[in-house]
């Protein structure tokens, strides 16, 4: 066959395959067939951009606000609770038959100045009032909350204590965790109450230690009767950290044996900070990202996880490319998510679809 004809045939074959790939049902549908909720994080301020919003409306059954359900958005001044930043996301979800996760009631950051400046003895009352005040507004509209985010100390930062250093820990020790969950339960009896953290996935000593710390803290909470129902595993997966299914699966089995649900709440796959990210390497880069995503998600699903969210859906709007503290010094775009900037489904999209189908 003459070369030119072969090239034309190749190009049309590729176009046909691309068209077919776009025709596959959305991830929300593929996941739902096996009782899995799939979703993604979302920015209210980007909803006016069709290139950003349309794929989210199509692919996601769940949404989690990247910033609009944090303390500095929900109670910017003491006693002034507001859903004004969150409302556009709640309305978008209503229009697209999506559910919204709450992220997050109590965290060591994203706090307004009035909280930072509060005297320590006031923090117990301030925490209780925030959790109760927010849930009074979101009850019936948000049924799944990260009540506390990232309470466990990173072993390389604090080698000898389980609890992250924060204004809450300093004021109340582990008691702030119990207080947050008890207050949330009292304020919204129907909500699923989640403790969310990161660095729990890799197969290396630092993650082993963080998993051990989280298990100790959870055992303490459950022993004291704190109503924690689930653990959100953020699953931000740096490719330069080793991942093997078995230590992660064993950890998930321990959580499930404690009667806890497990969720993957912030999945993305982070290309190595030290490596150059070249255009010509995109096929190999995308394949590596897809393989890691498939390994993590299929392991979690095999251990009973039924909720999977990515932290963004399309690469250009990932926090890794948008958020100044996370952006690469060389400015190269990290390809961490299921779609590219044109909304095309990347190998990671297909890897998630395969994992949801049990393949
Ligand atoms: O809303 C303001 C906007 O009015 C203003 O114009 C803009 C410019 O500065 O800032 C906007 O707020 C930013 C917010 O993202 C938007 O959602 C904050 O400055 C910025 O600090 C905030 O960054 C978020 C960060 O958490 C801190 O809250 C990132 O988008 C978000 O991806 C990141 O997400 C965290 C999870 O909550 C916890 N797990 C790790 C994950 C990644 O760091």
PDB file of C-alpha atoms and ligand atoms in Angstrom, residues 42-43 45 65-68 70 72-73 85 103-104 107 109-110 149-150 196 198 234 236 266 311 319 323 325-326, ligand 1:
ATOM      1  CA  UNK A  42     -14.710  21.729  41.529  1.00  0.00           C
ATOM      2  CA  UNK A  43     -14.080  25.484  41.646  1.00  0.00           C
ATOM      3  CA  UNK A  45     -15.257  30.546  40.096  1.00  0.00           C
ATOM      4  CA  UNK A  65     -15.682  22.084  46.520  1.00  0.00           C
ATOM      5  CA  UNK A  66     -11.933  22.755  46.337  1.00  0.00           C
ATOM      6  CA  UNK A  67     -12.245  25.753  48.642  1.00  0.00           C
ATOM      7  CA  UNK A  68     -15.839  26.917  48.982  1.00  0.00           C
ATOM      8  CA  UNK A  70     -13.721  25.550  54.039  1.00  0.00           C
ATOM      9  CA  UNK A  72     -12.673  30.890  55.578  1.00  0.00           C
ATOM     10  CA  UNK A  73     -15.494  30.632  53.039  1.00  0.00           C
ATOM     11  CA  UNK A  85     -19.382  30.860  47.727  1.00  0.00           C
ATOM     12  CA  UNK A 103     -14.748  19.519  52.607  1.00  0.00           C
ATOM     13  CA  UNK A 104     -13.917  20.421  55.370  1.00  0.00           C
ATOM     14  CA  UNK A 107      -8.570  21.868  59.332  1.00  0.00           C
ATOM     15  CA  UNK A 109      -5.384  25.952  57.624  1.00  0.00           C
ATOM     16  CA  UNK A 110      -7.834  27.874  55.394  1.00  0.00           C
ATOM     17  CA  UNK A 149      -8.981  17.114  57.487  1.00  0.00           C
ATOM     18  CA  UNK A 150      -5.316  16.055  57.879  1.00  0.00           C
ATOM     19  CA  UNK A 196      -9.716  12.727  55.726  1.00  0.00           C
ATOM     20  CA  UNK A 198      -3.062  12.026  52.874  1.00  0.00           C
ATOM     21  CA  UNK A 234      -6.832  11.580  49.633  1.00  0.00           C
ATOM     22  CA  UNK A 236      -2.556  12.284  45.897  1.00  0.00           C
ATOM     23  CA  UNK A 266      -8.667  13.518  46.127  1.00  0.00           C
ATOM     24  CA  UNK A 311      -9.025  16.272  42.655  1.00  0.00           C
ATOM     25  CA  UNK A 319      -4.325  22.424  41.720  1.00  0.00           C
ATOM     26  CA  UNK A 323      -2.293  26.711  42.754  1.00  0.00           C
ATOM     27  CA  UNK A 325       2.403  26.792  45.985  1.00  0.00           C
ATOM     28  CA  UNK A 326       1.937  23.537  44.034  1.00  0.00           C
TER      29      UNK A 326
HETATM   30  O1  LIG B   1     -11.637  32.261  46.510  1.00  0.00           O
HETATM   31  C1  LIG B   1     -10.458  33.074  46.322  1.00  0.00           C
HETATM   32  C2  LIG B   1     -10.698  34.036  45.179  1.00  0.00           C
HETATM   33  O2  LIG B   1     -11.727  34.939  45.565  1.00  0.00           O
HETATM   34  C3  LIG B   1      -9.406  34.798  44.872  1.00  0.00           C
HETATM   35  O3  LIG B   1      -9.601  35.625  43.763  1.00  0.00           O
HETATM   36  C4  LIG B   1      -8.308  33.771  44.575  1.00  0.00           C
HETATM   37  C5  LIG B   1      -7.003  34.450  44.237  1.00  0.00           C
HETATM   38  O4  LIG B   1      -6.142  34.413  45.323  1.00  0.00           O
HETATM   39  O5  LIG B   1      -8.128  32.927  45.734  1.00  0.00           O
HETATM   40  C6  LIG B   1      -9.312  32.171  45.967  1.00  0.00           C
HETATM   41  O6  LIG B   1      -9.091  31.328  47.073  1.00  0.00           O
HETATM   42  C7  LIG B   1      -8.136  30.327  46.806  1.00  0.00           C
HETATM   43  C8  LIG B   1      -8.859  28.981  46.795  1.00  0.00           C
HETATM   44  O7  LIG B   1      -7.921  27.917  46.632  1.00  0.00           O
HETATM   45  C9  LIG B   1      -9.844  28.891  45.637  1.00  0.00           C
HETATM   46  O8  LIG B   1     -10.617  27.717  45.816  1.00  0.00           O
HETATM   47  C10 LIG B   1      -7.113  30.366  47.917  1.00  0.00           C
HETATM   48  O9  LIG B   1      -6.365  31.567  47.802  1.00  0.00           O
HETATM   49  C11 LIG B   1      -6.181  29.168  47.792  1.00  0.00           C
HETATM   50  O10 LIG B   1      -5.341  29.103  48.928  1.00  0.00           O
HETATM   51  C12 LIG B   1      -7.019  27.882  47.744  1.00  0.00           C
HETATM   52  O11 LIG B   1      -6.116  26.813  47.529  1.00  0.00           O
HETATM   53  C13 LIG B   1      -6.704  25.539  47.771  1.00  0.00           C
HETATM   54  C14 LIG B   1      -5.927  24.856  48.907  1.00  0.00           C
HETATM   55  O12 LIG B   1      -6.445  23.526  49.111  1.00  0.00           O
HETATM   56  C15 LIG B   1      -6.047  25.626  50.214  1.00  0.00           C
HETATM   57  O13 LIG B   1      -7.387  25.690  50.596  1.00  0.00           O
HETATM   58  C16 LIG B   1      -6.558  24.714  46.484  1.00  0.00           C
HETATM   59  O14 LIG B   1      -7.384  25.295  45.465  1.00  0.00           O
HETATM   60  C17 LIG B   1      -6.997  23.277  46.751  1.00  0.00           C
HETATM   61  O15 LIG B   1      -6.752  22.474  45.609  1.00  0.00           O
HETATM   62  C18 LIG B   1      -6.243  22.694  47.946  1.00  0.00           C
HETATM   63  O16 LIG B   1      -6.821  21.435  48.187  1.00  0.00           O
HETATM   64  C19 LIG B   1      -6.221  20.648  49.242  1.00  0.00           C
HETATM   65  C20 LIG B   1      -7.343  19.986  50.020  1.00  0.00           C
HETATM   66  O17 LIG B   1      -8.214  20.969  50.561  1.00  0.00           O
HETATM   67  C21 LIG B   1      -6.776  19.075  51.107  1.00  0.00           C
HETATM   68  N1  LIG B   1      -5.876  18.087  50.519  1.00  0.00           N
HETATM   69  C22 LIG B   1      -4.768  18.683  49.742  1.00  0.00           C
HETATM   70  C23 LIG B   1      -5.352  19.545  48.618  1.00  0.00           C
HETATM   71  C24 LIG B   1      -4.241  20.095  47.741  1.00  0.00           C
HETATM   72  O18 LIG B   1      -3.425  20.960  48.488  1.00  0.00           O
END
